[in-house]
mmCIF file of C-alpha atoms in Angstrom:
data_model
loop_
_atom_site.group_PDB
_atom_site.id
_atom_site.type_symbol
_atom_site.label_atom_id
_atom_site.label_comp_id
_atom_site.label_asym_id
_atom_site.label_seq_id
_atom_site.Cartn_x
_atom_site.Cartn_y
_atom_site.Cartn_z
ATOM 1 C CA MET A 362 0.045 0.115 -0.075
ATOM 2 C CA SER A 363 1.309 3.947 -0.837
ATOM 3 C CA GLU A 364 2.140 5.641 1.995
ATOM 4 C CA ARG A 365 -0.786 8.615 2.141
ATOM 5 C CA VAL A 366 0.293 12.086 1.513
ATOM 6 C CA ASP A 367 -0.911 13.010 4.994
ATOM 7 C CA ASP A 368 1.549 10.740 6.490
ATOM 8 C CA LEU A 369 4.554 12.783 4.944
ATOM 9 C CA PRO A 370 6.119 15.374 6.886
ATOM 10 C CA PRO A 371 5.099 18.837 5.445
ATOM 11 C CA ARG A 372 8.511 19.490 4.492
ATOM 12 C CA GLU A 373 8.849 16.339 2.509
ATOM 13 C CA LEU A 374 5.493 17.032 0.755
ATOM 14 C CA ALA A 375 6.873 20.249 -0.486
ATOM 15 C CA GLU A 376 9.933 19.011 -1.829
ATOM 16 C CA LEU A 377 8.239 16.082 -3.605
ATOM 17 C CA ARG A 378 5.781 18.163 -5.345
ATOM 18 C CA LEU A 379 8.839 20.750 -6.122
ATOM 19 C CA ALA A 380 10.492 17.961 -7.610
ATOM 20 C CA ALA A 381 7.717 16.637 -9.750
ATOM 21 C CA GLU A 382 6.702 20.182 -10.764
ATOM 22 C CA ARG A 383 10.404 20.535 -12.239
ATOM 23 C CA HIS A 384 10.130 17.693 -14.083
ATOM 24 C CA LEU A 385 6.884 18.082 -15.505
ATOM 25 C CA ARG A 386 7.739 21.636 -16.401
ATOM 26 C CA ASP A 387 10.937 20.425 -17.894
ATOM 27 C CA GLU A 388 9.918 17.452 -19.715
ATOM 28 C CA ASN A 389 12.410 15.184 -17.596
ATOM 29 C CA ASP A 390 10.029 12.212 -18.288
ATOM 30 C CA GLN A 391 11.615 9.562 -16.621
ATOM 31 C CA PRO A 392 12.469 11.214 -13.543
ATOM 32 C CA LEU A 393 8.876 12.053 -13.290
ATOM 33 C CA LEU A 394 8.139 8.761 -14.193
ATOM 34 C CA ASP A 395 10.379 6.989 -11.520
ATOM 35 C CA LEU A 396 8.092 9.268 -8.688
ATOM 36 C CA VAL A 397 5.096 7.578 -9.891
ATOM 37 C CA GLY A 398 4.899 5.548 -6.755
ATOM 38 C CA GLU A 399 5.476 8.192 -4.510
ATOM 39 C CA LEU A 400 3.189 10.841 -6.198
ATOM 40 C CA ARG A 401 0.129 8.286 -6.154
ATOM 41 C CA ALA A 402 0.207 9.075 -2.379
ATOM 42 C CA ASP A 403 -0.547 12.312 -2.935
ATOM 43 C CA GLU A 404 -4.268 12.041 -3.237
ATOM 44 C CA GLN A 405 -4.991 15.838 -3.431
ATOM 45 C CA TRP A 406 -2.860 16.548 -6.823
ATOM 46 C CA TRP A 407 -2.727 12.683 -8.017
ATOM 47 C CA ALA A 408 -5.470 12.541 -10.495
ATOM 48 C CA HIS A 409 -5.404 16.300 -11.348
ATOM 49 C CA LEU A 410 -2.022 17.042 -12.135
ATOM 50 C CA TRP A 411 0.625 14.212 -11.519
ATOM 51 C CA ALA A 412 -1.309 11.120 -13.199
ATOM 52 C CA PRO A 413 -2.279 12.939 -16.232
ATOM 53 C CA GLY A 414 1.395 14.449 -16.463
ATOM 54 C CA ALA A 415 3.112 11.026 -15.784
ATOM 55 C CA ALA A 416 0.986 9.755 -18.781
ATOM 56 C CA ILE A 417 2.100 12.064 -20.994
ATOM 57 C CA ALA A 418 5.953 11.461 -20.242
ATOM 58 C CA ALA A 419 4.984 7.746 -20.546
ATOM 59 C CA ARG A 420 3.401 8.739 -24.287
ATOM 60 C CA ARG A 421 6.533 10.264 -25.292
ATOM 61 C CA LEU A 422 8.712 7.731 -23.715
ATOM 62 C CA GLY A 423 6.891 4.838 -25.647
ATOM 63 C CA SER A 424 5.943 3.195 -22.460
ATOM 64 C CA PRO A 425 3.048 1.084 -22.193
ATOM 65 C CA GLN A 426 2.014 2.734 -18.828
ATOM 66 C CA ALA A 427 0.670 5.737 -20.809
ATOM 67 C CA SER A 428 -2.973 4.759 -21.476
ATOM 68 C CA ALA A 429 -3.299 3.085 -18.053
ATOM 69 C CA LEU A 430 -1.935 6.382 -16.527
ATOM 70 C CA LEU A 431 -4.458 8.483 -17.959
ATOM 71 C CA GLU A 432 -7.628 6.196 -17.572
ATOM 72 C CA GLU A 433 -6.508 6.199 -13.878
ATOM 73 C CA ALA A 434 -6.733 9.935 -13.574
ATOM 74 C CA VAL A 435 -10.181 9.997 -15.829
ATOM 75 C CA THR A 436 -11.383 7.367 -13.396
ATOM 76 C CA LEU A 437 -10.417 9.162 -10.219
ATOM 77 C CA GLY A 438 -12.196 12.687 -11.623
ATOM 78 C CA PHE A 439 -9.814 14.338 -13.932
ATOM 79 C CA SER A 440 -11.387 17.379 -15.509
ATOM 80 C CA GLN A 441 -8.820 20.072 -16.657
ATOM 81 C CA PRO A 442 -6.989 18.692 -20.191
ATOM 82 C CA GLU A 443 -6.690 22.741 -20.433
ATOM 83 C CA MET A 444 -4.091 22.554 -17.723
ATOM 84 C CA PHE A 445 -1.439 20.886 -19.954
ATOM 85 C CA GLU A 446 -1.940 23.232 -23.271
ATOM 86 C CA GLY A 447 -3.040 20.692 -25.721
ATOM 87 C CA GLU A 448 -0.688 18.012 -24.854
ATOM 88 C CA LEU A 449 -3.012 15.509 -23.789
ATOM 89 C CA GLU A 450 -4.721 16.050 -27.241
ATOM 90 C CA LYS A 451 -1.242 15.896 -29.124
ATOM 91 C CA TYR A 452 -0.367 12.655 -27.702
ATOM 92 C CA PHE A 453 -3.412 10.640 -27.286
ATOM 93 C CA GLY A 454 -6.111 12.274 -29.662
ATOM 94 C CA GLN A 455 -5.438 9.355 -32.155
ATOM 95 C CA ASP A 456 -6.035 6.612 -29.938
ATOM 96 C CA THR A 457 -9.223 5.187 -30.449
ATOM 97 C CA GLY A 458 -10.445 5.615 -27.115
ATOM 98 C CA TRP A 459 -9.903 9.005 -27.246
ATOM 99 C CA PRO A 460 -13.279 10.472 -27.829
ATOM 100 C CA LEU A 461 -14.791 8.710 -25.166
ATOM 101 C CA LEU A 462 -12.479 9.654 -22.582
ATOM 102 C CA GLN A 463 -12.828 13.524 -23.416
ATOM 103 C CA ARG A 464 -16.577 12.781 -22.544
ATOM 104 C CA ARG A 465 -16.097 11.321 -19.282
ATOM 105 C CA MET A 466 -13.569 14.192 -18.352
ATOM 106 C CA GLN A 467 -16.540 16.639 -19.153
ATOM 107 C CA ALA A 468 -18.700 14.421 -17.081
ATOM 108 C CA ASN A 469 -16.264 14.601 -13.984
ATOM 109 C CA VAL A 470 -16.985 18.456 -13.540
ATOM 110 C CA PRO A 471 -19.131 18.281 -10.859
ATOM 111 C CA LEU A 472 -22.187 20.812 -10.217
ATOM 112 C CA PRO A 473 -21.174 23.106 -7.240
ATOM 113 C CA THR A 474 -22.444 22.063 -4.000
ATOM 114 C CA LEU A 475 -23.407 25.769 -3.208
ATOM 115 C CA GLU A 476 -24.273 27.914 -6.119
ATOM 116 C CA LEU A 477 -25.389 32.171 -6.041
ATOM 117 C CA THR A 478 -27.643 32.819 -8.656
ATOM 118 C CA GLU A 479 -28.795 36.481 -7.642
ATOM 119 C CA TRP A 480 -27.332 38.687 -5.214
ATOM 120 C CA PRO A 481 -27.371 42.292 -3.999
ATOM 121 C CA ASP A 482 -25.008 44.532 -5.532
ATOM 122 C CA ALA A 483 -24.967 48.637 -4.957
ATOM 123 C CA GLY A 484 -22.582 48.698 -8.351
ATOM 124 C CA PRO A 485 -20.273 51.920 -9.272
ATOM 125 C CA VAL A 486 -21.676 55.116 -7.397
ATOM 126 C CA GLY A 487 -19.547 58.256 -6.079
ATOM 127 C CA ALA A 488 -19.349 59.625 -2.506
ATOM 128 C CA LEU A 489 -22.766 61.012 -1.170
ATOM 129 C CA ASP A 490 -22.437 64.353 0.151
ATOM 130 C CA LEU A 491 -25.104 65.634 1.820
ATOM 131 C CA TYR A 492 -26.396 69.428 2.488
ATOM 132 C CA ALA A 493 -26.785 69.575 6.262
ATOM 133 C CA ILE A 494 -26.669 71.978 9.002
ATOM 134 C CA ALA A 495 -23.709 71.557 11.138
ATOM 135 C CA PRO A 496 -24.243 69.290 13.718
ATOM 136 C CA ASP A 497 -24.193 71.516 16.703
ATOM 137 C CA ARG A 498 -27.269 73.626 14.981
ATOM 138 C CA GLU A 499 -29.415 70.840 14.182
ATOM 139 C CA SER A 500 -31.605 70.756 17.475
ATOM 140 C CA ALA A 501 -32.246 74.175 17.553
ATOM 141 C CA LEU A 502 -33.467 73.512 13.504
ATOM 142 C CA LEU A 503 -35.484 70.783 14.653
ATOM 143 C CA ASP A 504 -37.539 72.742 17.176
ATOM 144 C CA ARG A 505 -38.595 74.866 14.190
ATOM 145 C CA LEU A 506 -40.062 72.201 11.934
ATOM 146 C CA PRO A 507 -43.505 70.464 11.797
ATOM 147 C CA ASP A 508 -43.525 66.835 13.106
ATOM 148 C CA ALA A 509 -42.256 64.282 11.138
ATOM 149 C CA ALA A 510 -45.231 61.783 9.807
ATOM 150 C CA ASP A 511 -44.928 58.289 9.466
ATOM 151 C CA SER A 512 -43.568 58.086 6.146
ATOM 152 C CA ALA A 513 -40.859 59.503 4.480
ATOM 153 C CA TRP A 514 -42.722 60.878 1.393
ATOM 154 C CA ASP A 515 -45.442 62.623 3.758
ATOM 155 C CA THR A 516 -42.760 63.973 5.959
ATOM 156 C CA ALA A 517 -40.876 65.428 2.782
ATOM 157 C CA THR A 518 -43.882 67.124 1.325
ATOM 158 C CA ALA A 519 -45.151 68.401 4.548
ATOM 159 C CA LEU A 520 -41.900 70.292 4.952
ATOM 160 C CA LEU A 521 -42.003 71.308 1.236
ATOM 161 C CA GLU A 522 -45.002 73.166 1.740
ATOM 162 C CA TRP A 523 -43.838 74.435 5.353
ATOM 163 C CA VAL A 524 -40.827 76.045 3.558
ATOM 164 C CA HIS A 525 -42.683 77.130 0.550
ATOM 165 C CA ASP A 526 -45.095 79.508 3.182
ATOM 166 C CA GLN A 527 -42.046 80.691 5.179
ATOM 167 C CA TRP A 528 -41.537 84.133 2.572
ATOM 168 C CA PRO A 529 -42.858 85.252 -0.440
ATOM 169 C CA HIS A 530 -40.048 85.036 -2.970
ATOM 170 C CA ALA A 531 -37.631 87.893 -3.322
ATOM 171 C CA ASN A 532 -34.190 88.590 -4.469
ATOM 172 C CA ASP A 533 -32.041 88.831 -1.260
ATOM 173 C CA HIS A 534 -29.278 86.342 -0.422
ATOM 174 C CA VAL A 535 -27.618 85.001 2.275
ATOM 175 C CA GLU A 536 -23.875 84.684 2.729
ATOM 176 C CA ASP A 537 -23.868 82.163 5.296
ATOM 177 C CA PRO A 538 -25.882 78.936 3.914
ATOM 178 C CA ASP A 539 -27.496 78.307 7.286
ATOM 179 C CA ALA A 540 -31.129 77.244 7.520
ATOM 180 C CA LEU A 541 -31.568 78.983 10.982
ATOM 181 C CA ASN A 542 -29.609 81.883 9.986
ATOM 182 C CA VAL A 543 -32.165 82.279 7.069
ATOM 183 C CA LEU A 544 -35.388 81.406 9.082
ATOM 184 C CA GLU A 545 -33.846 83.946 11.499
ATOM 185 C CA ARG A 546 -33.763 87.115 9.071
ATOM 186 C CA VAL A 547 -37.227 85.670 7.709
ATOM 187 C CA ASP A 548 -38.492 86.296 11.202
ATOM 188 C CA GLY A 549 -36.871 89.870 11.219
ATOM 189 C CA GLY A 550 -38.508 90.494 7.802
ATOM 190 C CA ALA A 551 -36.103 89.643 5.097
ATOM 191 C CA ARG A 552 -36.865 87.883 1.689
ATOM 192 C CA PHE A 553 -34.929 85.457 -0.080
ATOM 193 C CA ALA A 554 -34.550 83.830 -3.773
ATOM 194 C CA CYS A 555 -34.734 80.004 -4.664
ATOM 195 C CA VAL A 556 -31.088 79.494 -3.260
ATOM 196 C CA GLU A 557 -32.445 80.041 0.290
ATOM 197 C CA TYR A 558 -35.472 78.020 -0.011
ATOM 198 C CA SER A 559 -33.280 74.828 -1.135
ATOM 199 C CA ILE A 560 -30.760 75.530 1.718
ATOM 200 C CA VAL A 561 -33.746 75.440 4.265
ATOM 201 C CA LEU A 562 -35.689 72.563 2.892
ATOM 202 C CA SER A 563 -32.434 70.467 2.293
ATOM 203 C CA GLN A 564 -31.187 71.227 6.170
ATOM 204 C CA ALA A 565 -34.649 70.713 7.343
ATOM 205 C CA LEU A 566 -34.974 67.386 5.405
ATOM 206 C CA ASN A 567 -31.653 65.918 6.497
ATOM 207 C CA ALA A 568 -32.624 67.195 10.202
ATOM 208 C CA VAL A 569 -35.395 64.487 10.146
ATOM 209 C CA ARG A 570 -33.068 62.182 8.543
ATOM 210 C CA ILE A 571 -34.508 62.024 4.930
ATOM 211 C CA PRO A 572 -31.208 62.171 2.827
ATOM 212 C CA ALA A 573 -31.205 65.264 0.677
ATOM 213 C CA ARG A 574 -29.137 67.807 -1.404
ATOM 214 C CA ARG A 575 -29.182 71.012 -2.681
ATOM 215 C CA VAL A 576 -29.216 71.209 -6.483
ATOM 216 C CA ASP A 577 -28.269 73.903 -8.700
ATOM 217 C CA LEU A 578 -30.000 73.566 -12.409
ATOM 218 C CA ARG A 579 -29.274 75.443 -15.326
ATOM 219 C CA GLN A 580 -30.330 76.563 -18.482
ATOM 220 C CA ALA A 581 -28.412 76.058 -22.196
ATOM 221 C CA ASN A 582 -26.255 78.739 -22.768
ATOM 222 C CA HIS A 583 -25.706 79.597 -19.015
ATOM 223 C CA HIS A 584 -22.307 81.518 -19.615
ATOM 224 C CA VAL A 585 -24.611 84.550 -20.616
ATOM 225 C CA GLY A 586 -27.430 86.505 -19.905
ATOM 226 C CA VAL A 587 -29.635 86.580 -16.715
ATOM 227 C CA GLY A 588 -31.966 84.129 -14.691
ATOM 228 C CA ARG A 589 -30.076 81.326 -16.202
ATOM 229 C CA GLY A 590 -30.443 79.247 -13.154
ATOM 230 C CA HIS A 591 -32.555 77.784 -10.313
ATOM 231 C CA VAL A 592 -31.680 76.064 -6.912
ATOM 232 C CA VAL A 593 -34.212 73.310 -5.628
ATOM 233 C CA SER A 594 -33.747 70.246 -3.314
ATOM 234 C CA GLU A 595 -33.412 66.583 -4.037
ATOM 235 C CA ALA A 596 -34.245 63.733 -1.417
ATOM 236 C CA TRP A 597 -33.776 60.192 -1.399
ATOM 237 C CA ILE A 598 -37.509 58.818 -0.301
ATOM 238 C CA ASP A 599 -37.374 55.437 1.177
ATOM 239 C CA ASP A 600 -40.984 54.517 0.533
ATOM 240 C CA LEU A 601 -40.856 55.580 -2.628
ATOM 241 C CA ASP A 602 -37.149 53.934 -3.516
ATOM 242 C CA ARG A 603 -35.847 56.998 -5.451
ATOM 243 C CA TRP A 604 -34.441 60.164 -5.293
ATOM 244 C CA VAL A 605 -37.111 63.046 -5.859
ATOM 245 C CA LEU A 606 -36.772 66.672 -6.822
ATOM 246 C CA LEU A 607 -38.560 68.960 -4.346
ATOM 247 C CA ASP A 608 -38.744 72.623 -5.417
ATOM 248 C CA GLY A 609 -39.312 75.045 -2.292
ATOM 249 C CA GLN A 610 -39.590 78.102 -3.966
ATOM 250 C CA ASN A 611 -42.762 76.857 -6.060
ATOM 251 C CA GLY A 612 -43.432 74.115 -3.230
ATOM 252 C CA SER A 613 -44.055 71.683 -5.854
ATOM 253 C CA TYR A 614 -42.655 68.253 -7.667
ATOM 254 C CA TRP A 615 -42.255 66.882 -10.799
ATOM 255 C CA VAL A 616 -44.671 63.797 -11.536
ATOM 256 C CA ASP A 617 -45.255 61.284 -14.741
ATOM 257 C CA ASP A 618 -48.359 60.389 -16.042
ATOM 258 C CA GLY A 619 -48.992 57.845 -13.503
ATOM 259 C CA GLY A 620 -48.608 60.398 -10.634
ATOM 260 C CA ARG A 621 -44.700 58.868 -9.719
ATOM 261 C CA PRO A 622 -42.665 61.717 -8.134
ATOM 262 C CA LEU A 623 -39.498 62.541 -10.204
ATOM 263 C CA GLY A 624 -36.030 63.392 -9.792
ATOM 264 C CA VAL A 625 -33.348 65.146 -11.616
ATOM 265 C CA ARG A 626 -31.786 62.268 -14.035
ATOM 266 C CA ASP A 627 -35.585 61.447 -14.625
ATOM 267 C CA LEU A 628 -36.285 64.706 -15.587
ATOM 268 C CA GLN A 629 -32.889 65.137 -17.732
ATOM 269 C CA ARG A 630 -34.304 62.056 -19.761
ATOM 270 C CA LEU A 631 -37.682 63.631 -20.775
ATOM 271 C CA THR A 632 -38.070 65.604 -24.011
ATOM 272 C CA GLU A 633 -41.304 67.322 -22.953
ATOM 273 C CA PRO A 634 -42.423 68.502 -19.655
ATOM 274 C CA PRO A 635 -44.540 66.394 -17.055
ATOM 275 C CA ALA A 636 -47.057 67.775 -14.744
ATOM 276 C CA PHE A 637 -45.509 70.031 -11.775
ATOM 277 C CA VAL A 638 -47.806 69.503 -9.076
ATOM 278 C CA GLY A 639 -48.017 71.629 -5.661
ATOM 279 C CA ALA A 640 -47.507 69.799 -2.505
ATOM 280 C CA ARG A 641 -50.558 69.503 -0.430
ATOM 281 C CA GLY A 642 -51.581 73.068 0.301
ATOM 282 C CA VAL A 643 -50.024 74.843 -2.823
ATOM 283 C CA GLU A 644 -51.395 75.389 -5.690
ATOM 284 C CA SER A 645 -50.299 73.159 -8.818
ATOM 285 C CA LEU A 646 -48.110 75.302 -11.722
ATOM 286 C CA SER A 647 -49.906 75.507 -15.003
ATOM 287 C CA ALA A 648 -48.544 73.708 -18.172
ATOM 288 C CA GLU A 649 -47.043 76.785 -19.295
ATOM 289 C CA GLN A 650 -45.665 77.517 -15.924
ATOM 290 C CA ALA A 651 -44.207 73.729 -15.741
ATOM 291 C CA ALA A 652 -42.645 74.225 -19.680
ATOM 292 C CA ALA A 653 -40.545 77.397 -18.454
ATOM 293 C CA TRP A 654 -39.354 75.594 -15.446
ATOM 294 C CA PHE A 655 -38.574 72.508 -17.687
ATOM 295 C CA SER A 656 -35.841 74.489 -19.209
ATOM 296 C CA TYR A 657 -33.580 74.357 -16.150
ATOM 297 C CA PHE A 658 -32.095 71.016 -16.601
ATOM 298 C CA ALA A 659 -29.378 71.542 -19.379
ATOM 299 C CA SER A 660 -26.572 70.963 -16.455
ATOM 300 C CA VAL A 661 -26.479 70.484 -13.125
ATOM 301 C CA THR A 662 -25.024 70.719 -9.937
ATOM 302 C CA THR A 663 -25.384 68.482 -6.571
ATOM 303 C CA THR A 664 -23.507 68.581 -3.485
ATOM 304 C CA GLY A 665 -20.331 67.056 -4.756
ATOM 305 C CA TYR A 666 -20.691 66.453 -8.515
ATOM 306 C CA THR A 667 -21.568 68.581 -11.734
ATOM 307 C CA TRP A 668 -22.157 67.131 -14.838
ATOM 308 C CA SER A 669 -23.404 67.576 -18.474
ATOM 309 C CA GLU A 670 -23.305 65.551 -21.442
ATOM 310 C CA GLY A 671 -21.919 67.646 -23.685
ATOM 311 C CA PRO A 672 -19.359 70.693 -23.694
ATOM 312 C CA PHE A 673 -19.635 72.594 -20.737
ATOM 313 C CA ALA A 674 -19.020 76.013 -19.583
ATOM 314 C CA PRO A 675 -17.456 76.738 -16.460
ATOM 315 C CA ILE A 676 -18.830 80.492 -16.263
ATOM 316 C CA PHE A 677 -22.196 81.288 -15.601
ATOM 317 C CA GLN A 678 -23.629 84.445 -16.776
ATOM 318 C CA GLY A 679 -20.521 85.868 -17.384
ATOM 319 C CA MET A 680 -19.921 86.966 -14.226
ATOM 320 C CA ARG A 681 -19.069 83.692 -11.573
ATOM 321 C CA SER A 682 -17.047 80.808 -12.384
ATOM 322 C CA ILE A 683 -18.791 77.256 -11.595
ATOM 323 C CA ARG A 684 -16.962 75.139 -8.830
ATOM 324 C CA THR A 685 -17.508 71.853 -7.989
ATOM 325 C CA PRO A 686 -15.231 69.369 -6.411
ATOM 326 C CA ARG A 687 -15.887 66.664 -9.695
ATOM 327 C CA LEU A 688 -17.124 67.463 -13.082
ATOM 328 C CA VAL A 689 -18.749 64.193 -14.810
ATOM 329 C CA HIS A 690 -20.484 63.180 -18.201
ATOM 330 C CA ASP A 691 -22.427 60.798 -16.339
ATOM 331 C CA GLY A 692 -24.861 61.853 -13.581
ATOM 332 C CA ASP A 693 -25.735 58.448 -12.616
ATOM 333 C CA LEU A 694 -22.825 58.612 -10.748
ATOM 334 C CA ALA A 695 -24.109 60.976 -8.340
ATOM 335 C CA TYR A 696 -27.374 59.091 -7.846
ATOM 336 C CA PRO A 697 -26.279 55.953 -5.490
ATOM 337 C CA ARG A 698 -29.544 53.910 -4.782
ATOM 338 C CA LEU A 699 -29.769 54.193 -1.014
ATOM 339 C CA SER A 700 -31.663 50.677 -0.359
ATOM 340 C CA ALA A 701 -29.094 49.049 -2.428
ATOM 341 C CA VAL A 702 -26.560 46.881 -0.397
ATOM 342 C CA THR A 703 -23.476 45.036 -0.870
ATOM 343 C CA THR A 704 -22.975 41.172 -0.696
ATOM 344 C CA GLY A 705 -19.878 40.159 1.062
ATOM 345 C CA LEU A 706 -18.755 36.370 1.653
ATOM 346 C CA GLY A 707 -17.514 34.740 4.513
ATOM 347 C CA GLY A 708 -17.299 31.304 6.804
ATOM 348 C CA THR A 709 -16.214 28.382 5.693
ATOM 349 C CA VAL A 710 -16.382 25.314 3.105
ATOM 350 C CA THR A 711 -18.952 23.417 5.549
ATOM 351 C CA ALA A 712 -20.540 26.865 7.177
ATOM 352 C CA PRO A 713 -20.732 29.867 4.358
ATOM 353 C CA THR A 714 -22.033 33.109 5.394
ATOM 354 C CA VAL A 715 -23.144 36.136 3.853
ATOM 355 C CA ARG A 716 -22.537 39.922 5.054
ATOM 356 C CA PHE A 717 -24.204 42.750 3.886
ATOM 357 C CA SER A 718 -23.560 46.663 3.805
ATOM 358 C CA HIS A 719 -25.146 49.775 3.131
ATOM 359 C CA ALA A 720 -24.486 53.396 2.030
ATOM 360 C CA HIS A 721 -27.959 54.757 3.319
ATOM 361 C CA PRO A 722 -26.762 57.616 5.395
ATOM 362 C CA TYR A 723 -29.496 57.459 8.156
ATOM 363 C CA GLY A 724 -29.693 53.364 8.179
ATOM 364 C CA THR A 725 -29.173 51.884 11.495
ATOM 365 C CA ALA A 726 -29.257 48.051 10.709
ATOM 366 C CA ILE A 727 -29.474 45.501 8.025
ATOM 367 C CA ARG A 728 -32.180 42.967 8.383
ATOM 368 C CA VAL A 729 -32.039 39.453 6.695
ATOM 369 C CA ASN A 730 -35.954 37.763 6.208
ATOM 370 C CA GLY A 731 -37.024 40.321 9.181
ATOM 371 C CA LYS A 732 -34.323 39.766 11.378
ATOM 372 C CA ALA A 733 -31.452 42.272 12.282
ATOM 373 C CA VAL A 734 -28.144 40.611 11.644
ATOM 374 C CA ASP A 735 -24.559 41.484 11.262
ATOM 375 C CA GLU A 736 -23.589 37.928 9.348
ATOM 376 C CA HIS A 737 -26.148 35.356 8.122
ATOM 377 C CA PRO A 738 -25.383 31.686 7.423
ATOM 378 C CA LEU A 739 -26.439 29.991 4.499
ATOM 379 C CA ASP A 740 -28.538 26.894 4.891
ATOM 380 C CA LEU A 741 -26.790 24.180 2.908
ATOM 381 C CA THR A 742 -30.193 21.749 2.968
ATOM 382 C CA PRO A 743 -30.595 20.512 -0.852
ATOM 383 C CA GLY A 744 -32.955 23.060 -2.608
ATOM 384 C CA SER A 745 -33.715 26.617 -3.665
ATOM 385 C CA HIS A 746 -32.995 29.119 -0.874
ATOM 386 C CA GLU A 747 -34.125 33.107 -0.788
ATOM 387 C CA LEU A 748 -32.760 35.804 1.310
ATOM 388 C CA THR A 749 -34.742 39.236 1.814
ATOM 389 C CA VAL A 750 -32.215 42.034 2.720
ATOM 390 C CA THR A 751 -33.677 45.389 3.669
ATOM 391 C CA ILE A 752 -32.136 48.751 5.895
ATOM 392 C CA THR A 753 -33.754 49.748 8.560
ATOM 393 C CA THR A 754 -34.233 53.503 8.617
ATOM 394 C CA PRO A 755 -36.015 55.977 10.842
ATOM 395 C CA TYR A 756 -39.157 55.543 8.423
ATOM 396 C CA GLY A 757 -39.478 52.029 8.432
ATOM 397 C CA GLU A 758 -37.446 49.504 5.961
ATOM 398 C CA THR A 759 -36.286 50.001 2.518
ATOM 399 C CA ALA A 760 -37.090 48.235 -0.431
ATOM 400 C CA PRO A 761 -36.269 44.554 -0.365
ATOM 401 C CA GLN A 762 -32.938 43.305 -2.180
ATOM 402 C CA HIS A 763 -32.693 39.774 -2.771
ATOM 403 C CA LEU A 764 -30.398 36.896 -2.466
ATOM 404 C CA ARG A 765 -31.117 33.389 -4.088
ATOM 405 C CA TYR A 766 -28.971 30.280 -4.042
ATOM 406 C CA LEU A 767 -28.896 26.526 -4.901
ATOM 407 C CA SER A 768 -27.844 24.114 -2.546
ATOM 408 C CA ARG A 769 -26.818 20.663 -3.761
ATOM 409 C CA SER A 770 -25.832 17.346 -2.160
ATOM 410 C CA SER A 771 -22.436 16.556 -2.389
ATOM 411 C CA ASP A 772 -23.009 13.339 -3.839
ATOM 412 C CA ARG A 773 -22.202 12.364 -7.119
#
């Protein structure tokens, strides 16, 4: 009986494998065949490397061992003829039994015992920068805001209406982009423009844990003229599973034919203006008014990004440079889907696990099949399995993501 490789000291096993690999690489055929008795004890590599390699060496030497060695390899499960870069077919391809050996090698490839067929993936996105008030100012801002509703969308539209009603539009501006500063000056009789509506609305939304950013919109030919820009807010709404544009000055948001609220990227893809509807207590804009506001989507800057699909003029109305941390062609980079999760793998062959992570700025936990977990074991019971993954936020749970997998018996 051959000595098992498990019985060899690690150093001796390593030296044996190194010698065999050298003989195989350098086509030292007889020295390789001289090691066959020892290599047969290497149960991990014998069928998959040493036996077919020795078969090639034997065939080159004209030894009758050749066919028997290759037959032994295939019987023991050899399935990777490509490892030998065409040498097996070169030396055995004319044998009458070669086609059958090929089919047997193909049949030796087992299905994996565990196979993921679908998994959550956040995809390539850029960093998310929110437009929030300084942390030490947040509590005082919250004291001035209406109470949050149960859903993110109801809370957002209530804030949209509230901000719209704080003052009538005028063209004054603040130098300090702080919502409390704006509101305190409004208390004193000041009146501001679209920029300040966006400051207050964006920072109010983040204060109630709805991710929001300020968004600068520009018409075509924004490098000359006046009135070429407009400033709004855009918020990620958990219960809608999407980014939605919220126009504080107009107290309105855009919707498609089915009434679904739209975001900047949705609007940039349209050729005709959709409806521009007012929040609960705000009158909706006419089709003519909506068409005028629809012209402000030629290029966009949001917190951290500016994008333009065509040439871009970095000058606004001939008097101000447009500053941005990152100028991109594809605005989708600026729009991470905040309900998305990323899948990681861990555990062992016999106890595999998955771990999920998220980029939701106000997410508090990952839930798998309704249970908050850090790492989830995969069920190896044969059959189909599905995991439902969500992120817990202050407004409930985000849209579910799914991981699906097959577990098979290890029996062949």
